[in-house]
GROMACS .gro file of N, CA and C in nm:
model
  375
    1UNK      N    1   6.253  18.025   9.291
    1UNK     CA    2   6.229  17.935   9.322
    1UNK      C    3   6.083  17.894   9.447
    2UNK      N    4   6.025  17.787   9.393
    2UNK     CA    5   5.903  17.781   9.389
    2UNK      C    6   5.909  17.688   9.534
    3UNK      N    7   5.800  17.706   9.630
    3UNK     CA    8   5.785  17.616   9.775
    3UNK      C    9   5.627  17.585   9.774
    4UNK      N   10   5.635  17.467   9.801
    4UNK     CA   11   5.519  17.420   9.790
    4UNK      C   12   5.462  17.401   9.946
    5UNK      N   13   5.337  17.407   9.995
    5UNK     CA   14   5.297  17.426  10.089
    5UNK      C   15   5.259  17.277  10.176
    6UNK      N   16   5.297  17.218  10.276
    6UNK     CA   17   5.251  17.105  10.303
    6UNK      C   18   5.151  17.093  10.427
    7UNK      N   19   5.061  16.968  10.434
    7UNK     CA   20   4.935  16.991  10.541
    7UNK      C   21   4.885  16.939  10.496
    8UNK      N   22   4.713  16.933  10.584
    8UNK     CA   23   4.594  16.874  10.520
    8UNK      C   24   4.515  16.946  10.462
    9UNK      N   25   4.442  16.906  10.368
    9UNK     CA   26   4.348  17.030  10.346
    9UNK      C   27   4.206  16.986  10.389
   10UNK      N   28   4.144  17.075  10.358
   10UNK     CA   29   3.972  17.114  10.428
   10UNK      C   30   3.934  16.999  10.417
   11UNK      N   31   3.915  16.899  10.294
   11UNK     CA   32   3.859  16.800  10.276
   11UNK      C   33   3.903  16.692  10.339
   12UNK      N   34   4.051  16.669  10.369
   12UNK     CA   35   4.083  16.583  10.456
   12UNK      C   36   4.066  16.616  10.584
   13UNK      N   37   4.066  16.734  10.669
   13UNK     CA   38   4.028  16.694  10.737
   13UNK      C   39   3.888  16.728  10.792
   14UNK      N   40   3.789  16.734  10.739
   14UNK     CA   41   3.628  16.720  10.711
   14UNK      C   42   3.649  16.578  10.716
   15UNK      N   43   3.723  16.439  10.652
   15UNK     CA   44   3.676  16.393  10.657
   15UNK      C   45   3.781  16.275  10.797
   16UNK      N   46   3.879  16.290  10.807
   16UNK     CA   47   3.913  16.277  10.963
   16UNK      C   48   3.781  16.309  11.069
   17UNK      N   49   3.755  16.471  11.067
   17UNK     CA   50   3.679  16.469  11.178
   17UNK      C   51   3.527  16.410  11.188
   18UNK      N   52   3.484  16.344  11.058
   18UNK     CA   53   3.350  16.274  11.047
   18UNK      C   54   3.398  16.140  11.119
   19UNK      N   55   3.523  16.095  11.040
   19UNK     CA   56   3.488  15.937  11.111
   19UNK      C   57   3.539  15.932  11.258
   20UNK      N   58   3.637  16.037  11.312
   20UNK     CA   59   3.643  16.062  11.423
   20UNK      C   60   3.545  16.076  11.543
   21UNK      N   61   3.442  16.170  11.483
   21UNK     CA   62   3.327  16.183  11.499
   21UNK      C   63   3.227  16.050  11.503
   22UNK      N   64   3.217  16.002  11.428
   22UNK     CA   65   3.152  15.857  11.455
   22UNK      C   66   3.176  15.771  11.504
   23UNK      N   67   3.323  15.732  11.535
   23UNK     CA   68   3.400  15.635  11.609
   23UNK      C   69   3.350  15.723  11.751
   24UNK      N   70   3.353  15.840  11.788
   24UNK     CA   71   3.298  15.885  11.919
   24UNK      C   72   3.120  15.867  11.940
   25UNK      N   73   3.071  15.882  11.862
   25UNK     CA   74   2.930  15.797  11.844
   25UNK      C   75   2.896  15.670  11.915
   26UNK      N   76   2.968  15.587  11.882
   26UNK     CA   77   2.944  15.483  11.874
   26UNK      C   78   3.001  15.427  12.044
   27UNK      N   79   3.098  15.516  12.014
   27UNK     CA   80   3.178  15.468  12.185
   27UNK      C   81   3.047  15.503  12.279
   28UNK      N   82   3.005  15.623  12.260
   28UNK     CA   83   2.943  15.648  12.362
   28UNK      C   84   2.820  15.576  12.364
   29UNK      N   85   2.757  15.549  12.231
   29UNK     CA   86   2.635  15.463  12.248
   29UNK      C   87   2.685  15.313  12.341
   30UNK      N   88   2.788  15.272  12.308
   30UNK     CA   89   2.834  15.103  12.414
   30UNK      C   90   2.925  15.144  12.536
   31UNK      N   91   2.920  15.261  12.535
   31UNK     CA   92   2.982  15.304  12.671
   31UNK      C   93   2.875  15.224  12.830
   32UNK      N   94   2.757  15.288  12.806
   32UNK     CA   95   2.666  15.255  12.956
   32UNK      C   96   2.643  15.103  12.935
   33UNK      N   97   2.638  15.052  12.825
   33UNK     CA   98   2.580  14.909  12.853
   33UNK      C   99   2.713  14.847  12.906
   34UNK      N  100   2.853  14.832  12.868
   34UNK     CA  101   2.945  14.776  12.957
   34UNK      C  102   2.986  14.836  13.082
   35UNK      N  103   2.908  14.907  13.121
   35UNK     CA  104   2.954  15.063  13.265
   35UNK      C  105   2.824  14.962  13.319
   36UNK      N  106   2.689  14.892  13.266
   36UNK     CA  107   2.639  14.845  13.276
   36UNK      C  108   2.632  14.717  13.365
   37UNK      N  109   2.729  14.631  13.324
   37UNK     CA  110   2.772  14.505  13.333
   37UNK      C  111   2.832  14.442  13.412
   38UNK      N  112   2.947  14.613  13.462
   38UNK     CA  113   3.081  14.572  13.542
   38UNK      C  114   2.969  14.629  13.653
   39UNK      N  115   2.868  14.708  13.675
   39UNK     CA  116   2.812  14.755  13.814
   39UNK      C  117   2.727  14.567  13.804
   40UNK      N  118   2.699  14.535  13.706
   40UNK     CA  119   2.617  14.360  13.807
   40UNK      C  120   2.752  14.333  13.838
   41UNK      N  121   2.877  14.287  13.818
   41UNK     CA  122   2.967  14.224  13.814
   41UNK      C  123   3.041  14.254  13.977
   42UNK      N  124   2.992  14.398  13.996
   42UNK     CA  125   3.014  14.434  14.119
   42UNK      C  126   2.931  14.399  14.237
   43UNK      N  127   2.766  14.434  14.182
   43UNK     CA  128   2.707  14.375  14.253
   43UNK      C  129   2.697  14.220  14.312
   44UNK      N  130   2.780  14.184  14.247
   44UNK     CA  131   2.773  14.009  14.242
   44UNK      C  132   2.853  14.022  14.377
   45UNK      N  133   3.020  14.074  14.334
   45UNK     CA  134   3.102  14.044  14.441
   45UNK      C  135   3.095  14.101  14.549
   46UNK      N  136   3.002  14.172  14.508
   46UNK     CA  137   2.937  14.238  14.679
   46UNK      C  138   2.852  14.165  14.806
   47UNK      N  139   2.785  14.122  14.710
   47UNK     CA  140   2.651  14.022  14.779
   47UNK      C  141   2.750  13.868  14.817
   48UNK      N  142   2.846  13.829  14.753
   48UNK     CA  143   2.950  13.717  14.762
   48UNK      C  144   3.073  13.728  14.896
   49UNK      N  145   3.053  13.926  14.904
   49UNK     CA  146   3.131  13.928  15.071
   49UNK      C  147   3.023  13.973  15.141
   50UNK      N  148   2.939  13.938  15.143
   50UNK     CA  149   2.790  13.962  15.254
   50UNK      C  150   2.848  13.800  15.339
   51UNK      N  151   2.874  13.826  15.467
   51UNK     CA  152   2.875  13.727  15.594
   51UNK      C  153   2.737  13.672  15.575
   52UNK      N  154   2.804  13.477  15.585
   52UNK     CA  155   2.702  13.447  15.563
   52UNK      C  156   2.566  13.457  15.459
   53UNK      N  157   2.600  13.458  15.365
   53UNK     CA  158   2.514  13.474  15.235
   53UNK      C  159   2.513  13.306  15.189
   54UNK      N  160   2.581  13.231  15.226
   54UNK     CA  161   2.562  13.077  15.173
   54UNK      C  162   2.465  12.989  15.270
   55UNK      N  163   2.389  13.081  15.416
   55UNK     CA  164   2.318  13.045  15.440
   55UNK      C  165   2.142  13.156  15.474
   56UNK      N  166   2.189  13.223  15.353
   56UNK     CA  167   2.016  13.299  15.352
   56UNK      C  168   1.971  13.173  15.284
   57UNK      N  169   1.792  13.277  15.249
   57UNK     CA  170   1.762  13.230  15.136
   57UNK      C  171   1.823  13.256  14.990
   58UNK      N  172   1.735  13.242  14.895
   58UNK     CA  173   1.730  13.277  14.747
   58UNK      C  174   1.674  13.416  14.769
   59UNK      N  175   1.559  13.423  14.817
   59UNK     CA  176   1.480  13.511  14.782
   59UNK      C  177   1.557  13.671  14.843
   60UNK      N  178   1.601  13.610  14.987
   60UNK     CA  179   1.679  13.766  15.090
   60UNK      C  180   1.856  13.811  14.977
   61UNK      N  181   1.854  13.695  14.936
   61UNK     CA  182   2.013  13.738  14.875
   61UNK      C  183   1.966  13.778  14.725
   62UNK      N  184   1.874  13.761  14.618
   62UNK     CA  185   1.822  13.842  14.535
   62UNK      C  186   1.753  14.010  14.555
   63UNK      N  187   1.720  14.024  14.669
   63UNK     CA  188   1.705  14.130  14.741
   63UNK      C  189   1.820  14.198  14.745
   64UNK      N  190   1.886  14.164  14.834
   64UNK     CA  191   2.020  14.237  14.810
   64UNK      C  192   2.120  14.278  14.690
   65UNK      N  193   2.125  14.163  14.600
   65UNK     CA  194   2.177  14.208  14.469
   65UNK      C  195   2.086  14.348  14.402
   66UNK      N  196   1.986  14.278  14.391
   66UNK     CA  197   1.875  14.468  14.343
   66UNK      C  198   1.920  14.560  14.424
   67UNK      N  199   1.885  14.561  14.546
   67UNK     CA  200   1.964  14.701  14.622
   67UNK      C  201   2.090  14.692  14.603
   68UNK      N  202   2.126  14.633  14.546
   68UNK     CA  203   2.332  14.681  14.499
   68UNK      C  204   2.308  14.759  14.377
   69UNK      N  205   2.281  14.710  14.302
   69UNK     CA  206   2.218  14.718  14.122
   69UNK      C  207   2.158  14.835  14.155
   70UNK      N  208   2.010  14.893  14.221
   70UNK     CA  209   1.943  15.008  14.217
   70UNK      C  210   2.045  15.127  14.241
   71UNK      N  211   2.142  15.112  14.360
   71UNK     CA  212   2.240  15.226  14.330
   71UNK      C  213   2.275  15.291  14.197
   72UNK      N  214   2.314  15.147  14.122
   72UNK     CA  215   2.416  15.207  14.053
   72UNK      C  216   2.362  15.230  13.896
   73UNK      N  217   2.191  15.239  13.938
   73UNK     CA  218   2.076  15.298  13.824
   73UNK      C  219   2.123  15.206  13.678
   74UNK      N  220   2.080  15.072  13.717
   74UNK     CA  221   2.092  14.951  13.673
   74UNK      C  222   1.941  15.005  13.614
   75UNK      N  223   1.915  14.906  13.443
   75UNK     CA  224   1.753  14.927  13.396
   75UNK      C  225   1.745  14.830  13.328
   76UNK      N  226   1.853  14.741  13.256
   76UNK     CA  227   1.829  14.599  13.216
   76UNK      C  228   1.785  14.483  13.269
   77UNK      N  229   1.876  14.492  13.399
   77UNK     CA  230   1.892  14.367  13.439
   77UNK      C  231   1.729  14.392  13.537
   78UNK      N  232   1.643  14.247  13.531
   78UNK     CA  233   1.495  14.191  13.577
   78UNK      C  234   1.516  14.092  13.646
   79UNK      N  235   1.429  14.057  13.730
   79UNK     CA  236   1.418  13.905  13.850
   79UNK      C  237   1.418  13.839  13.754
   80UNK      N  238   1.377  13.804  13.607
   80UNK     CA  239   1.334  13.665  13.587
   80UNK      C  240   1.530  13.643  13.485
   81UNK      N  241   1.589  13.745  13.471
   81UNK     CA  242   1.772  13.725  13.424
   81UNK      C  243   1.820  13.681  13.565
   82UNK      N  244   1.799  13.656  13.647
   82UNK     CA  245   1.889  13.600  13.774
   82UNK      C  246   1.856  13.510  13.818
   83UNK      N  247   1.914  13.408  13.849
   83UNK     CA  248   1.916  13.238  13.859
   83UNK      C  249   2.016  13.230  13.984
   84UNK      N  250   1.938  13.153  14.079
   84UNK     CA  251   2.059  13.111  14.219
   84UNK      C  252   2.021  12.976  14.211
   85UNK      N  253   2.098  12.935  14.240
   85UNK     CA  254   2.109  12.769  14.242
   85UNK      C  255   2.194  12.700  14.355
   86UNK      N  256   2.123  12.570  14.419
   86UNK     CA  257   2.217  12.544  14.552
   86UNK      C  258   2.383  12.447  14.479
   87UNK      N  259   2.516  12.463  14.513
   87UNK     CA  260   2.581  12.421  14.483
   87UNK      C  261   2.677  12.411  14.647
   88UNK      N  262   2.777  12.303  14.604
   88UNK     CA  263   2.838  12.280  14.780
   88UNK      C  264   2.895  12.360  14.812
   89UNK      N  265   2.836  12.383  14.941
   89UNK     CA  266   2.845  12.507  15.023
   89UNK      C  267   2.814  12.583  15.003
   90UNK      N  268   2.686  12.631  14.929
   90UNK     CA  269   2.668  12.751  14.934
   90UNK      C  270   2.553  12.742  14.828
   91UNK      N  271   2.543  12.884  14.728
   91UNK     CA  272   2.497  12.930  14.650
   91UNK      C  273   2.565  12.964  14.505
   92UNK      N  274   2.471  12.917  14.402
   92UNK     CA  275   2.539  12.992  14.310
   92UNK      C  276   2.509  13.104  14.206
   93UNK      N  277   2.524  13.207  14.193
   93UNK     CA  278   2.424  13.313  14.172
   93UNK      C  279   2.428  13.365  13.995
   94UNK      N  280   2.356  13.314  13.880
   94UNK     CA  281   2.394  13.380  13.750
   94UNK      C  282   2.325  13.516  13.703
   95UNK      N  283   2.403  13.568  13.642
   95UNK     CA  284   2.301  13.646  13.617
   95UNK      C  285   2.330  13.701  13.478
   96UNK      N  286   2.201  13.662  13.375
   96UNK     CA  287   2.227  13.604  13.222
   96UNK      C  288   2.148  13.748  13.135
   97UNK      N  289   2.184  13.821  13.043
   97UNK     CA  290   2.102  13.921  12.991
   97UNK      C  291   2.127  14.024  12.906
   98UNK      N  292   1.989  14.038  12.801
   98UNK     CA  293   2.081  14.089  12.688
   98UNK      C  294   2.017  14.231  12.646
   99UNK      N  295   2.111  14.306  12.634
   99UNK     CA  296   2.053  14.490  12.566
   99UNK      C  297   2.044  14.456  12.440
  100UNK      N  298   1.962  14.555  12.448
  100UNK     CA  299   1.933  14.609  12.244
  100UNK      C  300   1.938  14.729  12.231
  101UNK      N  301   2.060  14.815  12.183
  101UNK     CA  302   2.031  14.971  12.189
  101UNK      C  303   2.018  15.030  12.026
  102UNK      N  304   1.925  15.123  12.010
  102UNK     CA  305   1.931  15.167  11.850
  102UNK      C  306   2.092  15.232  11.870
  103UNK      N  307   2.126  15.202  11.715
  103UNK     CA  308   2.273  15.352  11.667
  103UNK      C  309   2.262  15.361  11.583
  104UNK      N  310   2.260  15.341  11.460
  104UNK     CA  311   2.200  15.478  11.360
  104UNK      C  312   2.108  15.412  11.258
  105UNK      N  313   1.994  15.482  11.206
  105UNK     CA  314   1.919  15.440  11.122
  105UNK      C  315   1.806  15.303  11.192
  106UNK      N  316   1.855  15.210  11.128
  106UNK     CA  317   1.681  15.068  11.157
  106UNK      C  318   1.851  14.963  11.201
  107UNK      N  319   1.969  15.013  11.253
  107UNK     CA  320   2.071  14.910  11.295
  107UNK      C  321   2.047  14.940  11.477
  108UNK      N  322   2.037  14.838  11.491
  108UNK     CA  323   2.096  14.809  11.638
  108UNK      C  324   2.205  14.750  11.716
  109UNK      N  325   2.245  14.742  11.824
  109UNK     CA  326   2.359  14.716  11.849
  109UNK      C  327   2.302  14.628  11.983
  110UNK      N  328   2.348  14.448  12.003
  110UNK     CA  329   2.281  14.379  12.081
  110UNK      C  330   2.423  14.348  12.186
  111UNK      N  331   2.387  14.308  12.296
  111UNK     CA  332   2.507  14.290  12.362
  111UNK      C  333   2.418  14.161  12.470
  112UNK      N  334   2.473  14.047  12.504
  112UNK     CA  335   2.493  13.968  12.578
  112UNK      C  336   2.571  13.952  12.660
  113UNK      N  337   2.494  13.952  12.805
  113UNK     CA  338   2.614  13.931  12.866
  113UNK      C  339   2.598  13.867  13.013
  114UNK      N  340   2.634  13.789  13.028
  114UNK     CA  341   2.672  13.682  13.141
  114UNK      C  342   2.784  13.706  13.260
  115UNK      N  343   2.740  13.675  13.367
  115UNK     CA  344   2.833  13.666  13.491
  115UNK      C  345   2.759  13.562  13.576
  116UNK      N  346   2.842  13.578  13.687
  116UNK     CA  347   2.811  13.400  13.780
  116UNK      C  348   2.893  13.460  13.923
  117UNK      N  349   2.911  13.405  14.001
  117UNK     CA  350   2.942  13.433  14.123
  117UNK      C  351   2.937  13.296  14.186
  118UNK      N  352   3.021  13.234  14.282
  118UNK     CA  353   2.965  13.154  14.425
  118UNK      C  354   2.956  13.217  14.485
  119UNK      N  355   2.856  13.172  14.601
  119UNK     CA  356   2.820  13.220  14.719
  119UNK      C  357   2.834  13.146  14.845
  120UNK      N  358   2.958  13.173  14.900
  120UNK     CA  359   3.008  13.033  14.980
  120UNK      C  360   3.032  13.068  15.113
  121UNK      N  361   3.051  13.193  15.096
  121UNK     CA  362   3.085  13.253  15.289
  121UNK      C  363   3.008  13.230  15.366
  122UNK      N  364   3.037  13.183  15.492
  122UNK     CA  365   2.974  13.166  15.596
  122UNK      C  366   2.954  13.291  15.705
  123UNK      N  367   2.883  13.300  15.804
  123UNK     CA  368   2.849  13.380  15.860
  123UNK      C  369   2.952  13.350  15.980
  124UNK      N  370   3.010  13.428  16.052
  124UNK     CA  371   3.118  13.381  16.186
  124UNK      C  372   3.070  13.332  16.286
  125UNK      N  373   3.098  13.293  16.328
  125UNK     CA  374   3.052  13.197  16.479
  125UNK      C  375   3.125  13.255  16.585
   0.00000   0.00000   0.00000
């Protein structure tokens, strides 16, 4: 009686290892971009939670935002990407920026991120 051995061959194992390794490489390249975007969103929410930000001038709001962003080591967001405009009862702060990272060879990955938050909280009296 002849018994056949079943399992993955060395070639099959290497092929699976290459696919999983490439997927891990792509994830390691993309994760910092999205981590930075969530840092931007949390900084926006932090500024929106400040008491009296609807009565502050835009320069002070932008300074508070970049102080919070500096803690998270954000590199891609510049002051030119931040737009603060007047709305009913306060301000609306919008951050729109683009991140370009090299991937493999001459291929790049481009991420376009956009977040906004209304700043309508008044100071307690």
